[in-house]
mmCIF file of C-alpha atoms (C1' of nucleotides) in Angstrom:
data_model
loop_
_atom_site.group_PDB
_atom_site.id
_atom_site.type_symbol
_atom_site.label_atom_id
_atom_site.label_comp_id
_atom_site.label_asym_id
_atom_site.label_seq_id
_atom_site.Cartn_x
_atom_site.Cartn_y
_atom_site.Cartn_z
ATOM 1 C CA UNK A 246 -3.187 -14.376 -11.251
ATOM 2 C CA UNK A 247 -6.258 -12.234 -11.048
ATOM 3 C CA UNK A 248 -8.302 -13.524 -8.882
ATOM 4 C CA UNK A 249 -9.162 -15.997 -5.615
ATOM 5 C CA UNK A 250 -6.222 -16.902 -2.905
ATOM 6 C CA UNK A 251 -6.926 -15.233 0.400
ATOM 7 C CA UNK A 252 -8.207 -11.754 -0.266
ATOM 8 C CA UNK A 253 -5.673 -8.944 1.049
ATOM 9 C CA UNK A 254 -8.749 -7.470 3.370
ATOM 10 C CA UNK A 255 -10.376 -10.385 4.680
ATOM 11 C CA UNK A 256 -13.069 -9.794 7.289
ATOM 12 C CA UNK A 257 -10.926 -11.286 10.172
ATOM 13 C CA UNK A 258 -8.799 -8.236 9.168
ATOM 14 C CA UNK A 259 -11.202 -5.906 9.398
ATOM 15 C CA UNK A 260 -12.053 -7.029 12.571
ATOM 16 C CA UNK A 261 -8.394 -7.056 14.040
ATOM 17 C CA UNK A 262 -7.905 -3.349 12.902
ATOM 18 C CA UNK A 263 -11.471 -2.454 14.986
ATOM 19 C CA UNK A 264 -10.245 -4.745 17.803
ATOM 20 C CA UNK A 265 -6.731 -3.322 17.816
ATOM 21 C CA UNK A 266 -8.118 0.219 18.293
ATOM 22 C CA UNK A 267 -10.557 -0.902 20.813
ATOM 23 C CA UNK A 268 -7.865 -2.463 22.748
ATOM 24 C CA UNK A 269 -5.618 0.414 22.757
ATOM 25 C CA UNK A 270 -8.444 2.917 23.762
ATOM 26 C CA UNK A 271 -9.004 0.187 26.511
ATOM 27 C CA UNK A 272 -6.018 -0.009 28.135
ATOM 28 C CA UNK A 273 -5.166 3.566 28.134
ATOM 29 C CA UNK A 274 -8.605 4.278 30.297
ATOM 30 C CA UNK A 275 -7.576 1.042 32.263
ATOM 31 C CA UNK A 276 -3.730 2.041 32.887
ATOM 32 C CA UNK A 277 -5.364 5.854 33.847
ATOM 33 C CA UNK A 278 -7.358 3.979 36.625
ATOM 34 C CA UNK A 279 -4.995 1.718 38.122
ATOM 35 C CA UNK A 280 -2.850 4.547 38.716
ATOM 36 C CA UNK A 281 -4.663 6.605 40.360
ATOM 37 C CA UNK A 282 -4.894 3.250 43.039
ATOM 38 C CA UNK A 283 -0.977 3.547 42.350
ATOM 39 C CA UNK A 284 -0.500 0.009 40.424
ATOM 40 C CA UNK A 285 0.877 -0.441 36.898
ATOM 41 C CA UNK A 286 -0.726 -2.531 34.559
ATOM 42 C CA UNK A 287 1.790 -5.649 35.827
ATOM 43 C CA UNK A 288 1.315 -5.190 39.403
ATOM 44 C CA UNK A 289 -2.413 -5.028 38.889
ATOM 45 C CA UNK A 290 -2.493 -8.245 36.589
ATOM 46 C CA UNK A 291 -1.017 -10.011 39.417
ATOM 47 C CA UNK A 292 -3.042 -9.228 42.247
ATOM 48 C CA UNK A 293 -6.040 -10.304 39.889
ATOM 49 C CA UNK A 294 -4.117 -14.021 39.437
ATOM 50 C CA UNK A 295 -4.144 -14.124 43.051
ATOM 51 C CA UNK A 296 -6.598 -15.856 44.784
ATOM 52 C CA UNK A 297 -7.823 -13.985 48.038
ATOM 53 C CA UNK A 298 -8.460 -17.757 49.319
ATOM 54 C CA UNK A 299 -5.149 -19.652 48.229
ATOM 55 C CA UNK A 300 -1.125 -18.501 48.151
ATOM 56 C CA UNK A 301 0.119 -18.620 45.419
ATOM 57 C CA UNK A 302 3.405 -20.116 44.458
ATOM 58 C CA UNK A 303 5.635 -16.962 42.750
ATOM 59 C CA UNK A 304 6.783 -19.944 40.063
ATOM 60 C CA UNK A 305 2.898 -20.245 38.907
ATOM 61 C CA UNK A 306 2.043 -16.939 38.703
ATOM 62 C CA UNK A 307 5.204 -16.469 36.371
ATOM 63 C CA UNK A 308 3.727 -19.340 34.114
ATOM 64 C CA UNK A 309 0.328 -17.267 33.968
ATOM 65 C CA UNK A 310 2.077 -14.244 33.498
ATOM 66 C CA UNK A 311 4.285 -15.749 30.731
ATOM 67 C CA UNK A 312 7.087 -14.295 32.175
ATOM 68 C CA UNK A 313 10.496 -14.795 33.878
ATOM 69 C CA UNK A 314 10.812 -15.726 37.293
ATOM 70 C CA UNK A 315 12.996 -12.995 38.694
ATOM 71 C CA UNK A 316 10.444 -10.667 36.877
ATOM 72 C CA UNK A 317 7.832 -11.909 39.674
ATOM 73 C CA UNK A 318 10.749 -11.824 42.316
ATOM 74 C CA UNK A 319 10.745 -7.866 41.647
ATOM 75 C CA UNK A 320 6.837 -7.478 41.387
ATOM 76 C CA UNK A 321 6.522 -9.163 44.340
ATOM 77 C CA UNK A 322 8.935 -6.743 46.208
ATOM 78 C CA UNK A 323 6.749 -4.139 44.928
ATOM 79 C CA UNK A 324 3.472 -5.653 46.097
ATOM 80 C CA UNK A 325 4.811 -6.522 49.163
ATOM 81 C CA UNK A 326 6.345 -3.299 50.228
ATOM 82 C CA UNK A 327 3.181 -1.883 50.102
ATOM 83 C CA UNK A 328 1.687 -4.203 51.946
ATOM 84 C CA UNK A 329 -0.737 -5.922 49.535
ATOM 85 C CA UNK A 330 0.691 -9.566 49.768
ATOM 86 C CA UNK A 331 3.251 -11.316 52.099
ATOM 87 C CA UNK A 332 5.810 -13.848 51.490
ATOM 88 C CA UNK A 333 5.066 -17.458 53.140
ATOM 89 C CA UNK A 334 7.399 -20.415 52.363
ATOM 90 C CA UNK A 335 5.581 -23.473 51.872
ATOM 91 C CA UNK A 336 5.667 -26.277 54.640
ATOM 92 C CA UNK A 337 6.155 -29.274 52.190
ATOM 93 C CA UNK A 338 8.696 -27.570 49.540
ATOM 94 C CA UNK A 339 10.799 -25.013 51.338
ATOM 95 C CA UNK A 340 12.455 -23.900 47.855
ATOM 96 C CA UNK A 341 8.685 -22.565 47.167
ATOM 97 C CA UNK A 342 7.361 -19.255 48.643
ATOM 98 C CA UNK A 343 3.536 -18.526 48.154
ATOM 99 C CA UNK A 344 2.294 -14.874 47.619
ATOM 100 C CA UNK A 345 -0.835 -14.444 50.066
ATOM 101 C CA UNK A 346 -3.063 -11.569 50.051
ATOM 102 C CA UNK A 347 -3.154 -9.233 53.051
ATOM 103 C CA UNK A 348 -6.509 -7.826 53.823
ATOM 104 C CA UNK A 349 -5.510 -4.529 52.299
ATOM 105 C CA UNK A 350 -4.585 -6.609 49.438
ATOM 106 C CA UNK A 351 -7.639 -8.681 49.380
ATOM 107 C CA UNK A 352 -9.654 -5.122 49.338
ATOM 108 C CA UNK A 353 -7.376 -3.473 47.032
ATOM 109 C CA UNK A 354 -7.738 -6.718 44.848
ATOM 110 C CA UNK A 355 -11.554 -6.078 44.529
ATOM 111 C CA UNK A 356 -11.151 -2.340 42.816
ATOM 112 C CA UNK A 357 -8.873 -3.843 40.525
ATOM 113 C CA UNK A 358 -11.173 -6.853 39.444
ATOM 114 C CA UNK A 359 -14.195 -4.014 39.136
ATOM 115 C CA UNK A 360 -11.412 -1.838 36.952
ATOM 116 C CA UNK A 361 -10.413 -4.842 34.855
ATOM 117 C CA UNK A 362 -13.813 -6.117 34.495
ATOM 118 C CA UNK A 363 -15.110 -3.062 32.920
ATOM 119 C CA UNK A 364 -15.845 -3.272 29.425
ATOM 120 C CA UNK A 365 -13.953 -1.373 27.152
ATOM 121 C CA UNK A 366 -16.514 2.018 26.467
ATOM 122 C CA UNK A 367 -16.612 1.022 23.023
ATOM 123 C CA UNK A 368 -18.305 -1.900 24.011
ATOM 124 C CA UNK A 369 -20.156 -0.403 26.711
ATOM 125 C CA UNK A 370 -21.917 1.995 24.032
ATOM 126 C CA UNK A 371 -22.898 -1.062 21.950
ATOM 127 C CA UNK A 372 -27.101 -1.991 22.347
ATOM 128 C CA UNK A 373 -27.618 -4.706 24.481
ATOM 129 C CA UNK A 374 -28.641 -6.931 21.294
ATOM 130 C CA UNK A 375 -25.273 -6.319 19.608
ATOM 131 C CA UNK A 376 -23.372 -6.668 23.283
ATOM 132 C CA UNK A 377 -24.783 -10.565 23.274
ATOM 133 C CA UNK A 378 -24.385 -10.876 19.530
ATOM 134 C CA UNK A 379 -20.174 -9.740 20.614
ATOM 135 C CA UNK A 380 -20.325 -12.166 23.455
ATOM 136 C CA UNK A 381 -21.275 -15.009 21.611
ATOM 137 C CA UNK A 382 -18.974 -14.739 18.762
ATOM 138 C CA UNK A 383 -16.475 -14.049 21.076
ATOM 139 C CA UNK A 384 -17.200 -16.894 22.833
ATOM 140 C CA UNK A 385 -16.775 -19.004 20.156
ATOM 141 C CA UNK A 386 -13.471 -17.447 18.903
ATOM 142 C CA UNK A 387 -11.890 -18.549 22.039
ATOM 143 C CA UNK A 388 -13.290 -21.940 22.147
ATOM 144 C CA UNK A 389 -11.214 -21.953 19.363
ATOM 145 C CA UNK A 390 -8.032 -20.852 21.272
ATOM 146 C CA UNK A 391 -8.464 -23.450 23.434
ATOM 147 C CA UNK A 392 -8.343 -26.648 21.480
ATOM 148 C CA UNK B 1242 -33.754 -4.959 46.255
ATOM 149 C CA UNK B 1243 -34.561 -8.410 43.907
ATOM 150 C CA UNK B 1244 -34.269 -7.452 40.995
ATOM 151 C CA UNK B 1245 -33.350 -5.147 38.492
ATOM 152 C CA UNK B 1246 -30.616 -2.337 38.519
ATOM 153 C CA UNK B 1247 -27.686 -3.259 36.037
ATOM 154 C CA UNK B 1248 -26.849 -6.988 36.424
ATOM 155 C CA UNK B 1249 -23.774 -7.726 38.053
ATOM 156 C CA UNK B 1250 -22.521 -9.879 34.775
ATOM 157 C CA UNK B 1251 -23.931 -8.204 31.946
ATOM 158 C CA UNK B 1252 -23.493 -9.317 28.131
ATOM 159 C CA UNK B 1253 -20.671 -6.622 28.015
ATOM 160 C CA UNK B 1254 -19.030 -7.561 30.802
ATOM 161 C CA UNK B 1255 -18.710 -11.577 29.523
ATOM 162 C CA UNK B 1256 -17.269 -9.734 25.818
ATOM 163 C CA UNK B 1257 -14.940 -8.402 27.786
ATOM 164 C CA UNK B 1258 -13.567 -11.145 29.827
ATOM 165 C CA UNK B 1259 -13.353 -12.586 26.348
ATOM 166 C CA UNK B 1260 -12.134 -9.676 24.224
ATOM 167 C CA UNK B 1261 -9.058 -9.402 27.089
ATOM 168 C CA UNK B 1262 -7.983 -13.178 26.367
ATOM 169 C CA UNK B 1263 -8.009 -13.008 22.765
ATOM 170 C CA UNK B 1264 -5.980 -9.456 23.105
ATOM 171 C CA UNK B 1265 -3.286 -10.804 25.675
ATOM 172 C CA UNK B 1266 -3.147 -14.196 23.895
ATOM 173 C CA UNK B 1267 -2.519 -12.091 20.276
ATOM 174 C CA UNK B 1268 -0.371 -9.402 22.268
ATOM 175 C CA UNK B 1269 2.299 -12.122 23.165
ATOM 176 C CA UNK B 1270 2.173 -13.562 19.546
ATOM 177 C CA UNK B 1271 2.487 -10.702 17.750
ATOM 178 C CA UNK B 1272 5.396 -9.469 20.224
ATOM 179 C CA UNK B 1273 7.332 -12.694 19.435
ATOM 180 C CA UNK B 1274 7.379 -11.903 15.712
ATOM 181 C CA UNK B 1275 8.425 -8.652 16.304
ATOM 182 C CA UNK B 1276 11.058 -9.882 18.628
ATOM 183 C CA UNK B 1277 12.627 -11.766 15.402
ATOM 184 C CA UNK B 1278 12.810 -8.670 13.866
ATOM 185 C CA UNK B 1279 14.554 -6.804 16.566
ATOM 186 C CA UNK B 1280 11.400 -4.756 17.020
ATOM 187 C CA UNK B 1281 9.713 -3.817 20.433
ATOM 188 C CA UNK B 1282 6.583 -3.486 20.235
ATOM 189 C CA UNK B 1283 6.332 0.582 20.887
ATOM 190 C CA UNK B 1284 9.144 0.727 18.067
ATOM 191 C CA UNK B 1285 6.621 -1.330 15.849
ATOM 192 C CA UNK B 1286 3.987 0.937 16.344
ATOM 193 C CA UNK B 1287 6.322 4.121 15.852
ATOM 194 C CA UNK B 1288 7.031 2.491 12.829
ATOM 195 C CA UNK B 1289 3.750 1.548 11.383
ATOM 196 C CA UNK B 1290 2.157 4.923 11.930
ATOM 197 C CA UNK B 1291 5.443 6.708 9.506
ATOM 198 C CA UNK B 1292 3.559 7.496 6.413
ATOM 199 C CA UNK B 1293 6.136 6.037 3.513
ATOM 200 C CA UNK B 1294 5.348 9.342 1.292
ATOM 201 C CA UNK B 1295 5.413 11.802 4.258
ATOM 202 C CA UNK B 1296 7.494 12.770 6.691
ATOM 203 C CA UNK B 1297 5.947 13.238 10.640
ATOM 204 C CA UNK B 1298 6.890 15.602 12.794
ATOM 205 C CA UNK B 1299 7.879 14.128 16.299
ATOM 206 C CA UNK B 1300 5.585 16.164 18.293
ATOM 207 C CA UNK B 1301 2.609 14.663 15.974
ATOM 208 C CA UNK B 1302 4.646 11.222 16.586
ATOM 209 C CA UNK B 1303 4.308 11.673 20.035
ATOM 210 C CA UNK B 1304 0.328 12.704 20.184
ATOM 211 C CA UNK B 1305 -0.851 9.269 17.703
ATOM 212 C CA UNK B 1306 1.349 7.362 20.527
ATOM 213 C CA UNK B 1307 -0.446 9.336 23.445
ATOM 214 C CA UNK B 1308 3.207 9.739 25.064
ATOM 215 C CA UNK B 1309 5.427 12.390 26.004
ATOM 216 C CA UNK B 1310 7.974 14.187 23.554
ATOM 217 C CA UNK B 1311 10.806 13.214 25.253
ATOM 218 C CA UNK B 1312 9.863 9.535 24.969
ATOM 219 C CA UNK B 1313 9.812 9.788 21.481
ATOM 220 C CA UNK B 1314 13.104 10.891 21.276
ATOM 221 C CA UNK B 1315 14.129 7.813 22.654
ATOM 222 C CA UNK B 1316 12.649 5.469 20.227
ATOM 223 C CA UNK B 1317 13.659 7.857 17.121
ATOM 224 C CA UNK B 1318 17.154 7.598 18.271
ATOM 225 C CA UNK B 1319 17.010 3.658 18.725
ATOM 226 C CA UNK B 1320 15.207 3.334 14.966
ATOM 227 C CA UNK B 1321 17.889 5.840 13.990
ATOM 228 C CA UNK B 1322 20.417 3.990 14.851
ATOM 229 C CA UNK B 1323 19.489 0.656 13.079
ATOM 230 C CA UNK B 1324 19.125 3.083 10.272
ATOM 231 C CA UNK B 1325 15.160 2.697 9.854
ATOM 232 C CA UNK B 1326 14.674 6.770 9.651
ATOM 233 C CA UNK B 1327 16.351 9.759 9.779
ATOM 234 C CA UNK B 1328 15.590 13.370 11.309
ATOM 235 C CA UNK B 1329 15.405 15.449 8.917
ATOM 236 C CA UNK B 1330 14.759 19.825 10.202
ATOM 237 C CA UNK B 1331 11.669 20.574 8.446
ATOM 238 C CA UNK B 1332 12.378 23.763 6.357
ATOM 239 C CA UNK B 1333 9.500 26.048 7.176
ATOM 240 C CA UNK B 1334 10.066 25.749 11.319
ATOM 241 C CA UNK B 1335 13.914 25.061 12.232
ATOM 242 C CA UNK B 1336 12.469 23.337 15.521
ATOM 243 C CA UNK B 1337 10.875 20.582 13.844
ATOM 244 C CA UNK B 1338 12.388 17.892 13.044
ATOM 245 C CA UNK B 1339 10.251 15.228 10.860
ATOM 246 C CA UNK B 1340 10.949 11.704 10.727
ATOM 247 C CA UNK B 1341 11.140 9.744 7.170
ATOM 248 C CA UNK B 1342 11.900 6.326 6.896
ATOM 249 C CA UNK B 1343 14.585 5.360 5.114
ATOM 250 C CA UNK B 1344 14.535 2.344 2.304
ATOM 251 C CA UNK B 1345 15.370 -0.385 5.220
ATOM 252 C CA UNK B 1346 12.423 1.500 7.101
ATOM 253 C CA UNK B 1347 9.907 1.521 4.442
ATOM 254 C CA UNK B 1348 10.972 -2.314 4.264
ATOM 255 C CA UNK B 1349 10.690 -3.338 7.662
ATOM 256 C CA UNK B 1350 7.483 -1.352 8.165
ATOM 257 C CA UNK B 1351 5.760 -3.564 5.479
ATOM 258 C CA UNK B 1352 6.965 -6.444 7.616
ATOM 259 C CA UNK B 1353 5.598 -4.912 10.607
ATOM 260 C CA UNK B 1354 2.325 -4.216 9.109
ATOM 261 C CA UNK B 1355 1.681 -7.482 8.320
ATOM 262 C CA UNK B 1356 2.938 -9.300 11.458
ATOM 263 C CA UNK B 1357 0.279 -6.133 13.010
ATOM 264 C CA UNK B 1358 -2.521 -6.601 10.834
ATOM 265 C CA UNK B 1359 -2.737 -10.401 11.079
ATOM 266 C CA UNK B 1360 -5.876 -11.345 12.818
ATOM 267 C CA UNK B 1361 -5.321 -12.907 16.709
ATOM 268 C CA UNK B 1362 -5.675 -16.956 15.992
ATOM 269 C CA UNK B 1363 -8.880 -16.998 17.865
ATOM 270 C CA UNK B 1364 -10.398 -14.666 15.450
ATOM 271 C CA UNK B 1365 -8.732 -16.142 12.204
ATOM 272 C CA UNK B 1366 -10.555 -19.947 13.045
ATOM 273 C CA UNK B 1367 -14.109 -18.073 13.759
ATOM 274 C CA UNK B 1368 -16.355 -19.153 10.290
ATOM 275 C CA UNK B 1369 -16.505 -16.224 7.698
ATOM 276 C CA UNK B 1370 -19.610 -15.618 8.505
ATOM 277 C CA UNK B 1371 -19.162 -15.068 12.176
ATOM 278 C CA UNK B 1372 -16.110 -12.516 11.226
ATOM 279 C CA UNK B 1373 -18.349 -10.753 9.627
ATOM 280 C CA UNK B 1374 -20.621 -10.462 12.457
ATOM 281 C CA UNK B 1375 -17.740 -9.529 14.499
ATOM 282 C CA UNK B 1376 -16.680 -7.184 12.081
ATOM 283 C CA UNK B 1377 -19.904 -5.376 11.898
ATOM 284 C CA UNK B 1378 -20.312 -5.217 15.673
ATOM 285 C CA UNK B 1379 -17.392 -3.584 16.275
ATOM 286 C CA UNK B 1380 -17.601 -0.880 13.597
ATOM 287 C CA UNK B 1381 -20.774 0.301 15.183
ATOM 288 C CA UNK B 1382 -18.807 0.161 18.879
ATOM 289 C CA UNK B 1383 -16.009 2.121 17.105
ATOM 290 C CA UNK B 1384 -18.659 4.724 16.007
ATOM 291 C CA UNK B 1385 -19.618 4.940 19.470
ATOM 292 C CA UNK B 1386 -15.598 5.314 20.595
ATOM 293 C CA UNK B 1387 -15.481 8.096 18.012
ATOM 294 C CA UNK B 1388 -18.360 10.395 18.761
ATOM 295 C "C1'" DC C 1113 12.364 46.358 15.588
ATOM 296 C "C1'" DG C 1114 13.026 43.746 19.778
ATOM 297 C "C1'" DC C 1115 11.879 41.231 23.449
ATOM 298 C "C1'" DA C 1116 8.556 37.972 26.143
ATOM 299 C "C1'" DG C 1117 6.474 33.926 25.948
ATOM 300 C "C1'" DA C 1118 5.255 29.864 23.482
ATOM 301 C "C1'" DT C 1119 6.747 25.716 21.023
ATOM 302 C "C1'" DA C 1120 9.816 21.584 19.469
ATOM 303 C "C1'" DC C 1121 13.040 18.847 20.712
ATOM 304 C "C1'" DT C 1122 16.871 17.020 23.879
ATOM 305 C "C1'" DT C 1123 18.922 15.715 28.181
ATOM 306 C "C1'" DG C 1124 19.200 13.780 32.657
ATOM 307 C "C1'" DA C 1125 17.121 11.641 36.642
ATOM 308 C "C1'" DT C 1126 14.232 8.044 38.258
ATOM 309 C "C1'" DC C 1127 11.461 4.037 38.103
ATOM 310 C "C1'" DA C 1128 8.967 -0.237 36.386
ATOM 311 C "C1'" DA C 1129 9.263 -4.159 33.653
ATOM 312 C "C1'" DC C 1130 11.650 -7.427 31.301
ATOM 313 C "C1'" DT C 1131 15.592 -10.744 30.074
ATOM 314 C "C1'" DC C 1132 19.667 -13.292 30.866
ATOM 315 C "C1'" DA C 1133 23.326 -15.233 33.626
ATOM 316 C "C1'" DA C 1134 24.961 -16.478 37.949
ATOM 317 C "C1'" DG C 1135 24.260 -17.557 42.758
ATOM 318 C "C1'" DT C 1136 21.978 -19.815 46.997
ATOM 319 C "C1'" DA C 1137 18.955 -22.949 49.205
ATOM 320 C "C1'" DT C 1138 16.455 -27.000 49.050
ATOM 321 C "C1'" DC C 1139 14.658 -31.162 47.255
ATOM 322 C "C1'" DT C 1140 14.805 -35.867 44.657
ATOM 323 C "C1'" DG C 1141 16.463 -39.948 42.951
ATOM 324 C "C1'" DC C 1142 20.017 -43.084 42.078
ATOM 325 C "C1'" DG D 653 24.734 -39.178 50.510
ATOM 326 C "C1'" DC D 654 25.802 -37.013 46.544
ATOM 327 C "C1'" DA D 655 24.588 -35.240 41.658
ATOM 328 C "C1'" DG D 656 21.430 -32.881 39.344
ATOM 329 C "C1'" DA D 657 17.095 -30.546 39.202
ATOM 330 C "C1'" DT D 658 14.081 -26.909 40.982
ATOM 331 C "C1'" DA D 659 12.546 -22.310 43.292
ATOM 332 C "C1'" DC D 660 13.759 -18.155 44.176
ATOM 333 C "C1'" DT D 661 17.081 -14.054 44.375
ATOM 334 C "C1'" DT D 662 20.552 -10.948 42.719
ATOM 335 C "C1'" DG D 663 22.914 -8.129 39.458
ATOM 336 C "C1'" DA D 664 23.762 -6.274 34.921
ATOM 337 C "C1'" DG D 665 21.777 -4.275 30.964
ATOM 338 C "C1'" DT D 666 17.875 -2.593 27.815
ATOM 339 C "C1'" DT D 667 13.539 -0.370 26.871
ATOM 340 C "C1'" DG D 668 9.811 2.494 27.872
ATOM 341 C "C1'" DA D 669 7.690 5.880 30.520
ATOM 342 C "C1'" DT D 670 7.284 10.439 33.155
ATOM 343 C "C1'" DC D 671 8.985 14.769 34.902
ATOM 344 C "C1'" DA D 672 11.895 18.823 35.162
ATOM 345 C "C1'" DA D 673 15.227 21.583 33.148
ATOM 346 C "C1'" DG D 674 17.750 23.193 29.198
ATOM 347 C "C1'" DT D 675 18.493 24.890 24.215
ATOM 348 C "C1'" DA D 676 16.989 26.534 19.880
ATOM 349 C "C1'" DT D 677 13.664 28.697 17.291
ATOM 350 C "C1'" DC D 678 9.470 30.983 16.255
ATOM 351 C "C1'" DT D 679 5.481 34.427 17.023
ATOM 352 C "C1'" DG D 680 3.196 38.307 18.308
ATOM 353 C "C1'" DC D 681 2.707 42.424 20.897
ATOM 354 C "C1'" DG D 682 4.217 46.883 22.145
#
DNA sequence: CGCAGATACTTGATCAACTCAAGTATCTGC
DNA sequence: GCAGATACTTGAGTTGATCAAGTATCTGCG
């Protein structure tokens, strides 16, 4: 067996390891900002899912959080002690109680977006030409994803 | 004020919005398989960045993972005890201790660098040529990262 | 030489996030 | 109207993370 089958270094590969260490460098600068607004990563992933215009039931943000329910029972506690998002039980369902954005939430909501929107510096360093040229395979990669 | 000054949206800023799916998307799969190996994913990465041939002294353990010292104690003693690597009091300086993995660890790590190297799913379905693309365009962002 | 200060690791406290199992309240359908 | 499902909470337990304090060891200056 000498040669073909799947080469051990594909070009996917080398892309994952570049990706990987973008990532990482990412989310370090990323974690560094959102504490200095005092959220963790979590807490600040959540109040992005939120929409400033419509609560939120705490069992659908746990499905777009992939995570357990009594996770978002204790992130909400968090949120809500400081006074970013309140509590309201729904009128139709009363099992189901809707996260709503305060307006400090609302406003502290928008510096996370900005934070979170901010591409990674790697990325930011790129010329525009090879910043479209990412976009666009990118795009396409997670066209993929989807279907 | 029309026109001009940086666009709101720029090509960077739609990579990103993209670049963030594909990494949370491959983030959970990745975690799963290293779930069914008992791995975290910190302990993973501990693991992967133990050079087979060389032992690594915590403190240098603790810098690659851009964490404290005593947080690496924690995760030695948990791959420890599963018998991964050992401590082992590096001769010249009796305060450093270097970790080595043991046969199990040089095992598992291969494991791990596999499940870690595999390319996120939306990459992996992109055409060859288009992972090369991506591959070139993030080498030259990495350059960028690194200078 | 000998001691002061630096360095490497550990320990203990505290907290966030996460999971699982069990509990409470409420709804839905037979 | 009652059985079972659903939405959330609570409590126990683990991991990871940070900080402060402690121990052992090394290094260099006087």
């Amino acid at each position: 067996m000498a040669t073909t089958t799947t080469p051990r270094v594909s070009p996917a590969h080398e892309a994952q390891k570049l990706f990987f260490e973008i990532g990482m460098d990412h989310r370090g600068r990323v974690g560094a900002s959102l504490a200095e607004l005092g959220l963790t990563f979590s807490q600040a992933h959540a109040l992005r899912l939120l929409d400033p215009e419509r609560p939120l039931p705490m069992s659908s943000l746990a499905e777009r959080l992939f995570c357990d329910a009594s996770n978002v029972t204790g992130i909400a506690d968090r949120l809500e002690a400081r006074g970013l998002v309140e509590r309201r039980s729904s009128a139709g369902d009363r099992r189901v109680k809707a996260l709503t954005l305060t307006d400090d939430g609302v406003a502290l909501r928008g510096r996370v977006v900005v934070i979170m929107s901010e591409p990674p510096a790697a990325i930011a360093a790129l010329s525009v030409a090879d910043q479209r040229t990412l976009r666009d395979v990118l795009k396409r990669a997670v066209e993929h994803l989807r279907s």
